[in-house]
C-alpha cells in the first residue's frame, strides 16, 4: 500500500500529520522545513563527465586556432564542457587526443 508514494524521502516518517522534530528539524521551524526545499548546489561543468553528452557533426569544421577542434561531417563528439552558449569543449569519440572548442551550430544532439 505504501508503494504508491515513491516521492517520499528516505529516513522520513510516512503518513498524515508528519511533524519534523528532534534531529530531523535541524534547528529550523517545522513549517519552514516542510514548505521550502533545500537550495540546490551550484551546477558544475564536470557533471557532463558523469553522463557524456554526445553530438554528431553536421558539417566539416577546420580549426582556426590551436585550441579548437577540427572534425568532419558525421564525426561523434563527446561534450566535456561549455565555453559559452555558442562554443562547447569536447573530444572526438574514440580519440581523446583530438579535443578542443567547437561551434554548437555545427552539431546536433544524438537522441
XYZ file of N, CA, C and O in Angstrom:
444
model
N 0.835 -1.198 0.000
C 0.000 0.000 0.000
C 0.873 1.253 0.000
O 0.530 2.233 -0.621
N 2.021 1.211 0.666
C 2.903 2.374 0.734
C 3.661 2.609 -0.558
O 4.286 3.637 -0.722
N 3.638 1.638 -1.485
C 4.385 1.782 -2.727
C 3.795 2.862 -3.626
O 4.403 3.250 -4.602
N 2.618 3.394 -3.297
C 2.008 4.434 -4.114
C 2.614 5.810 -3.843
O 2.226 6.767 -4.454
N 3.575 5.920 -2.919
C 4.201 7.216 -2.624
C 5.703 7.121 -2.845
O 6.471 7.124 -1.895
N 6.149 7.035 -4.134
C 7.588 6.875 -4.410
C 8.401 8.139 -4.169
O 9.604 8.092 -4.128
N 7.751 9.302 -3.987
C 8.491 10.544 -3.843
C 8.893 10.846 -2.400
O 9.514 11.853 -2.140
N 8.525 9.984 -1.463
C 8.901 10.223 -0.065
C 10.412 10.086 0.085
O 11.029 9.231 -0.514
N 10.992 10.943 0.915
C 12.436 10.861 1.146
C 12.741 9.710 2.080
O 11.951 9.389 2.955
N 13.903 9.108 1.888
C 14.325 8.058 2.801
C 14.596 8.661 4.166
O 15.102 9.770 4.272
N 14.289 7.946 5.209
C 14.610 8.395 6.548
C 13.551 9.295 7.148
O 13.654 9.651 8.299
N 12.532 9.675 6.389
C 11.472 10.494 6.967
C 10.247 9.622 7.203
O 9.937 8.744 6.395
N 9.575 9.840 8.319
C 8.385 9.028 8.595
C 7.300 9.291 7.566
O 7.218 10.380 7.016
N 6.492 8.276 7.307
C 5.402 8.416 6.350
C 4.088 8.562 7.095
O 3.962 8.143 8.223
N 3.100 9.098 6.398
C 1.767 9.163 6.976
C 1.315 10.598 7.167
O 2.092 11.532 7.038
N 0.024 10.776 7.484
C -0.511 12.123 7.672
C 0.020 12.751 8.961
O 0.393 12.046 9.896
N 0.031 14.062 8.995
C 0.440 14.768 10.206
C 1.908 14.608 10.535
O 2.277 14.613 11.698
N 2.767 14.466 9.524
C 4.195 14.331 9.795
C 4.725 15.658 10.316
O 4.520 16.694 9.702
N 5.374 15.626 11.461
C 5.940 16.847 12.016
C 7.412 16.598 12.271
O 7.772 15.617 12.915
N 8.250 17.476 11.728
C 9.685 17.325 11.924
C 10.046 17.861 13.295
O 9.784 19.011 13.610
N 10.645 17.010 14.090
C 11.085 17.454 15.408
C 12.326 16.671 15.774
O 12.655 15.683 15.124
N 13.028 17.109 16.778
C 14.247 16.412 17.196
C 15.320 16.580 16.143
O 15.442 17.636 15.545
N 16.122 15.525 15.877
C 17.244 15.656 14.937
C 16.813 15.932 13.507
O 17.556 16.496 12.738
N 15.575 15.583 13.128
C 15.121 15.824 11.762
C 14.871 17.303 11.486
O 14.908 17.743 10.350
N 14.595 18.101 12.503
C 14.248 19.505 12.296
C 15.476 20.346 11.956
O 15.364 21.355 11.286
N 16.662 19.954 12.404
C 17.911 20.660 12.127
C 17.843 22.135 12.523
O 18.379 22.995 11.856
N 17.127 22.442 13.587
C 17.100 23.797 14.110
C 16.160 24.731 13.372
O 16.016 25.873 13.755
N 15.493 24.286 12.318
C 14.575 25.138 11.572
C 13.161 24.908 12.086
O 12.850 23.816 12.542
N 12.308 25.918 11.999
C 10.903 25.697 12.379
C 10.300 24.615 11.500
O 10.599 24.545 10.308
N 9.454 23.769 12.078
C 8.962 22.614 11.326
C 8.176 23.027 10.089
O 8.272 22.387 9.060
N 7.422 24.141 10.146
C 6.646 24.521 8.962
C 7.547 25.046 7.842
O 7.301 24.809 6.681
N 8.659 25.722 8.149
C 9.575 26.207 7.120
C 10.298 25.039 6.459
O 10.497 25.030 5.255
N 10.673 24.046 7.243
C 11.380 22.887 6.688
C 10.452 22.096 5.767
O 10.900 21.518 4.786
N 9.176 22.077 6.059
C 8.236 21.306 5.253
C 7.860 22.039 3.966
O 7.603 21.403 2.957
N 7.856 23.387 3.970
C 7.392 24.134 2.810
C 8.492 24.439 1.807
O 8.241 24.494 0.622
N 9.729 24.681 2.264
C 10.787 25.089 1.350
C 11.792 23.963 1.135
O 12.373 23.476 2.097
N 11.991 23.560 -0.132
C 13.003 22.535 -0.401
C 14.395 23.119 -0.189
O 14.569 24.340 -0.233
N 15.387 22.274 0.032
C 16.747 22.784 0.205
C 17.234 23.434 -1.087
O 16.834 23.044 -2.177
N 18.107 24.418 -0.954
C 18.656 25.081 -2.133
C 19.552 24.105 -2.883
O 20.368 23.418 -2.269
N 19.416 24.014 -4.210
C 20.268 23.094 -4.968
C 21.709 23.588 -5.000
O 21.957 24.791 -4.930
N 22.634 22.658 -5.114
C 24.042 23.012 -5.227
C 24.267 23.680 -6.578
O 23.549 23.402 -7.532
N 25.261 24.564 -6.676
C 25.554 25.201 -7.972
C 25.921 24.157 -9.020
O 26.532 23.142 -8.688
N 25.534 24.423 -10.259
C 25.850 23.483 -11.334
C 27.319 23.583 -11.678
O 27.894 24.658 -11.678
N 27.917 22.440 -11.993
C 29.326 22.393 -12.363
C 29.432 21.788 -13.758
O 28.674 20.903 -14.109
N 30.393 22.257 -14.544
C 30.560 21.720 -15.888
C 31.019 20.266 -15.841
O 30.860 19.524 -16.790
N 31.591 19.817 -14.703
C 32.065 18.441 -14.585
C 30.909 17.440 -14.611
O 31.138 16.270 -14.833
N 29.674 17.898 -14.366
C 28.563 16.952 -14.360
C 28.399 16.293 -15.724
O 27.882 15.193 -15.800
N 28.854 16.935 -16.792
C 28.750 16.311 -18.108
C 29.665 15.097 -18.211
O 29.466 14.240 -19.054
N 30.691 15.015 -17.359
C 31.590 13.871 -17.413
C 30.925 12.623 -16.850
O 31.279 11.512 -17.201
N 29.935 12.800 -15.969
C 29.251 11.648 -15.408
C 28.381 10.990 -16.475
O 28.328 9.786 -16.574
N 27.701 11.800 -17.273
C 26.867 11.288 -18.363
C 27.232 12.082 -19.612
O 26.710 13.160 -19.836
N 28.162 11.570 -20.405
C 28.647 12.350 -21.546
C 27.523 12.714 -22.506
O 26.679 11.891 -22.821
N 27.533 13.957 -22.933
C 26.610 14.429 -23.946
C 27.265 14.141 -25.288
O 28.387 14.525 -25.523
N 26.574 13.444 -26.144
C 27.139 13.104 -27.448
C 26.426 13.919 -28.514
O 25.206 14.016 -28.511
N 27.217 14.480 -29.422
C 26.662 15.229 -30.545
C 27.297 14.704 -31.829
O 28.362 14.091 -31.800
N 26.618 14.927 -32.938
C 27.137 14.484 -34.235
C 27.335 15.700 -35.130
O 26.493 16.591 -35.172
N 28.477 15.711 -35.820
C 28.815 16.837 -36.689
C 27.907 16.862 -37.912
O 27.740 15.861 -38.605
N 27.331 18.037 -38.176
C 26.508 18.233 -39.368
C 27.354 18.666 -40.564
O 26.966 18.468 -41.710
N 28.500 19.305 -40.268
C 29.354 19.857 -41.314
C 30.818 19.581 -40.988
O 31.155 19.250 -39.859
N 31.678 19.748 -41.969
C 33.123 19.726 -41.727
C 33.498 21.021 -41.021
O 32.929 22.074 -41.301
N 34.461 20.939 -40.109
C 34.907 22.130 -39.379
C 36.430 22.113 -39.291
O 37.017 21.135 -38.829
N 37.062 23.178 -39.790
C 38.515 23.304 -39.726
C 38.843 24.353 -38.664
O 38.362 25.483 -38.743
N 39.654 23.958 -37.682
C 40.003 24.860 -36.585
C 40.775 26.073 -37.096
O 41.667 25.942 -37.933
N 40.423 27.243 -36.576
C 41.156 28.476 -36.892
C 42.247 28.740 -35.863
O 43.173 29.492 -36.123
N 42.115 28.149 -34.674
C 43.058 28.360 -33.579
C 43.487 27.014 -33.004
O 42.762 26.013 -33.125
N 44.649 26.960 -32.335
C 45.155 25.687 -31.799
C 44.254 25.041 -30.743
O 44.292 23.829 -30.586
N 43.426 25.843 -30.060
C 42.560 25.269 -29.025
C 41.189 24.860 -29.566
O 40.309 24.492 -28.811
N 41.019 24.891 -30.890
C 39.753 24.495 -31.489
C 39.840 23.086 -32.078
O 40.923 22.579 -32.344
N 38.677 22.484 -32.259
C 38.582 21.102 -32.725
C 38.301 21.070 -34.227
O 37.391 21.737 -34.711
N 39.097 20.290 -34.953
C 38.829 20.032 -36.367
C 38.086 18.701 -36.452
O 38.483 17.722 -35.816
N 36.981 18.675 -37.216
C 36.226 17.425 -37.364
C 35.545 17.397 -38.714
O 35.493 18.405 -39.430
N 35.031 16.220 -39.061
C 34.356 16.026 -40.338
C 32.886 15.711 -40.108
O 32.500 15.210 -39.042
N 32.090 15.977 -41.131
C 30.662 15.653 -41.067
C 30.492 14.192 -40.677
O 31.168 13.310 -41.211
N 29.611 13.942 -39.703
C 29.356 12.579 -39.248
C 30.164 12.161 -38.032
O 29.824 11.166 -37.394
N 31.240 12.906 -37.709
C 32.018 12.570 -36.511
C 31.148 12.724 -35.262
O 30.310 13.628 -35.182
N 31.357 11.841 -34.280
C 30.671 11.935 -32.995
C 31.617 12.604 -32.010
O 32.779 12.222 -31.889
N 31.112 13.631 -31.332
C 31.910 14.396 -30.381
C 31.315 14.222 -28.989
O 30.099 14.332 -28.811
N 32.170 13.928 -28.009
C 31.754 13.860 -26.612
C 31.943 15.257 -26.024
O 33.041 15.804 -26.058
N 30.875 15.821 -25.481
C 30.935 17.174 -24.924
C 31.518 17.105 -23.509
O 30.995 16.420 -22.643
N 32.624 17.829 -23.297
C 33.285 17.861 -21.988
C 32.890 19.088 -21.180
O 33.036 19.092 -19.963
N 32.423 20.131 -21.846
C 32.045 21.344 -21.132
C 31.559 22.401 -22.100
O 31.470 22.163 -23.304
N 31.238 23.572 -21.538
C 30.735 24.670 -22.356
C 31.611 25.896 -22.142
O 31.844 26.299 -21.011
N 32.094 26.453 -23.241
C 32.844 27.708 -23.160
C 31.852 28.859 -23.019
O 32.027 29.745 -22.202
N 30.812 28.841 -23.836
C 29.681 29.770 -23.742
C 28.523 29.132 -24.506
O 28.572 27.947 -24.815
N 27.491 29.912 -24.810
C 26.322 29.326 -25.477
C 26.620 28.895 -26.909
O 25.981 27.984 -27.422
N 27.584 29.537 -27.544
C 27.875 29.255 -28.948
C 29.007 28.260 -29.155
O 29.096 27.632 -30.200
N 29.909 28.128 -28.181
C 31.083 27.255 -28.303
C 31.156 26.298 -27.130
O 31.087 26.709 -25.977
N 31.293 25.008 -27.444
C 31.451 23.981 -26.419
C 32.846 23.377 -26.535
O 33.526 23.532 -27.545
N 33.236 22.654 -25.496
C 34.518 21.958 -25.449
C 34.226 20.462 -25.550
O 33.308 19.959 -24.895
N 35.004 19.750 -26.349
C 34.767 18.319 -26.467
C 35.918 17.617 -27.140
O 36.930 18.221 -27.493
N 35.746 16.299 -27.292
C 36.748 15.486 -27.985
C 36.049 14.496 -28.895
O 34.889 14.150 -28.687
N 36.776 14.050 -29.913
C 36.238 13.085 -30.864
C 36.061 11.745 -30.155
O 36.967 11.264 -29.466
N 34.881 11.146 -30.311
C 34.594 9.852 -29.693
C 35.596 8.814 -30.191
O 35.769 8.648 -31.393
N 36.288 8.171 -29.260
C 37.273 7.163 -29.618
C 38.672 7.712 -29.834
O 39.604 6.954 -30.058
N 38.822 9.049 -29.788
C 40.141 9.661 -29.962
C 40.269 10.874 -29.031
O 40.180 12.014 -29.464
N 40.484 10.619 -27.711
C 40.528 11.710 -26.728
C 41.639 12.720 -26.980
O 41.599 13.825 -26.455
N 42.640 12.370 -27.801
C 43.718 13.323 -28.076
C 43.248 14.446 -29.000
O 43.843 15.510 -29.027
N 42.176 14.206 -29.753
C 41.614 15.258 -30.615
C 40.533 15.982 -29.831
O 39.385 15.552 -29.775
N 40.928 17.095 -29.188
C 39.986 17.826 -28.348
C 40.115 19.316 -28.586
O 41.135 19.789 -29.092
N 39.070 20.044 -28.220
C 39.094 21.486 -28.363
C 37.702 22.077 -28.399
O 36.700 21.379 -28.221
N 37.651 23.391 -28.633
C 36.376 24.104 -28.719
C 35.777 23.900 -30.111
O 36.496 23.762 -31.095
N 34.450 23.865 -30.153
C 33.768 23.726 -31.444
C 32.457 24.511 -31.410
O 31.853 24.693 -30.351
N 32.008 24.991 -32.583
C 30.754 25.755 -32.625
C 29.542 24.827 -32.504
O 29.433 23.828 -33.220
N 28.644 25.184 -31.589
C 27.435 24.374 -31.346
C 26.592 24.283 -32.614
O 25.956 23.259 -32.871
N 26.616 25.329 -33.441
C 25.789 25.352 -34.652
C 26.226 24.309 -35.695
O 25.500 24.060 -36.642
N 27.410 23.700 -35.501
C 27.894 22.700 -36.440
C 27.494 21.274 -36.070
O 27.848 20.334 -36.776
N 26.773 21.097 -34.955
C 26.446 19.750 -34.498
C 24.961 19.644 -34.147
O 24.271 20.661 -34.012
N 24.488 18.418 -34.017
C 23.146 18.181 -33.475
C 23.226 17.075 -32.441
O 24.127 16.240 -32.470
N 22.270 17.082 -31.504
C 22.266 16.098 -30.415
C 21.897 14.725 -30.931
O 21.070 14.585 -31.836
N 22.508 13.714 -30.331
C 22.158 12.328 -30.643
C 21.178 11.866 -29.578
O 21.478 11.928 -28.395
N 20.008 11.436 -30.003
C 18.981 11.021 -29.048
C 19.348 9.701 -28.395
O 19.996 8.879 -28.977
